[in-house]
Amino acid sequence: MAIDIESIRNQFPILHQDVNGMPLIYFDNAATTQKPQRVIDALVKYYSLDNANIHRAAHTLASRSTTYFENTRKAIQTFINAAESEECIFTKGVTESINLVAQTWGRTFLKQGDEVLITTMEHHSNIVPWQLVCEATGAILKVIPITDSGELVMSDFDALLSERTKMVACVWVSNALGTINPVKELIAKAHAVGAKVLLDGAQACSHLEIDVQELDCDFLTISSHKLYGPTGVGVLYGKRQLLEAMPPYQGGGEMIKEVRFEKSTYNDIPYKFEAGTPNIADVIAFGEALAFINGIGKTVIAAHESNLLQYLLEGIGHVNESNNNMISLVGTAAAKISVQSFVVKGMHSFDVGMMLDAKGIAVRTGHHCTQPLMNRFGLEGTVRVSLSVYNTTAEIDVFLEHIGKLVKRSAGK
Ligand code: PMP
């Protein structure tokens, strides 16, 4: 099915504005995606008509908001093909989901000398939580290296993997490089030595089909704000057996069965991990975001984004041909999503970003919360273009025109 880009763009009010006197070109989708009108409307509707605290209460608004809230859980279950909706826990986002696993599963099951494997291309949120739990338990953090093109060195992974490995925590798709990691192979190999696998799905979730049962991952973390939904909502998927074996993350209302001063007992999953009043409105609006994606279809979205990436790369190639290869691409893996990092020789990434911003083009600059990855490439940071369902080749043309001028000016210095 061909994508109807105009009708998609018309659903995003934010895109139809000028920034610094120029039509906005939003190329910062890996940081957060924009929200369609139906998501914005869902928030307004909830607070206008449905607002009530969920679960337990005997009145109509509470039962309505509970139903809508739990409907999103079912939508998530379908979206990732979990065996049961109870395996989907609402969190604040990927960062909280990973911390939850590190602090509960990690503190319970890791001991002195055990090993946790991560990769060089992890986001800080899949590094620091493991460092914290390793410090607390005496477990050891080990890192799978990557090649110059930004792919995992699988032979090194094989060599690092052993009976001591208890957890492989790996980004499915790199936010800085766009690399799609061979997670199915990683999972099978990790399981063969008895290790669990957590996938950071922050970037994968909006671009790739997700089937947690087919993948057989133990944990998957995703975030609403990368999926055209509100900020402050994410999901931790975990296999039932693992979630049941883990202690609660936070104590409070909702996560208990019975509270006594001597000892409390805990609720069943998912509620055991959902202490306190959750982010009800945003969870409900997240359901609308999933409906938006399902309405277009992941394969249609992926095909469009892959065309955009191809178009961008050809365009950068042309700019480079006439400008002495002034643009160096960072992240050239064979399997990639529509994210491209680069540096312009002789120019600071931040300056490139500011100059593009003056033309209404929003890109991200800096280390992208992947400092160890930047160190691997000997860089302080990059400029990152990340493309999404509502971006167009016409927008890429404008970007190429301005980056071409910039590069020419820099070359002439
Ligand atoms: N991991 C990756 C790969 C990401 O891109 C991000 C968001 N930039 C995160 C983790 C953190 O996600 P969240 O914003 O949901 O906490």
Short mmCIF file of C-alpha atoms and ligand atoms in Angstrom, two decimals, residues 93-95 123 125 171 175 200 202-203 223 225-226, ligand 1:
data_model
loop_
_atom_site.label_atom_id
_atom_site.label_comp_id
_atom_site.label_asym_id
_atom_site.label_seq_id
_atom_site.Cartn_x
_atom_site.Cartn_y
_atom_site.Cartn_z
CA GLY A 93 9.49 5.21 29.89
CA VAL A 94 12.39 3.06 28.80
CA THR A 95 14.70 4.54 31.43
CA HIS A 123 22.18 4.62 25.51
CA SER A 125 19.93 4.42 30.28
CA VAL A 171 19.82 -1.97 22.39
CA ASN A 175 19.56 5.84 18.58
CA ASP A 200 16.07 -1.70 24.81
CA ALA A 202 13.20 2.66 22.51
CA GLN A 203 14.05 3.12 18.84
CA SER A 223 8.42 4.24 25.23
CA HIS A 225 6.89 9.27 23.23
CA LYS A 226 8.91 7.53 20.51
N1 PMP B 1 17.35 3.97 24.85
C1 PMP B 1 17.40 4.51 23.64
C2 PMP B 1 18.07 3.77 22.52
C3 PMP B 1 16.83 5.76 23.41
O1 PMP B 1 16.88 6.31 22.20
C4 PMP B 1 16.20 6.44 24.49
C5 PMP B 1 15.58 7.81 24.30
N2 PMP B 1 16.44 8.74 23.73
C6 PMP B 1 16.17 5.82 25.73
C7 PMP B 1 16.76 4.59 25.88
C8 PMP B 1 15.50 6.45 26.91
O2 PMP B 1 14.12 6.35 26.75
P1 PMP B 1 13.08 7.20 27.62
O3 PMP B 1 13.11 8.58 27.06
O4 PMP B 1 11.77 6.53 27.33
O5 PMP B 1 13.45 7.11 29.02
#
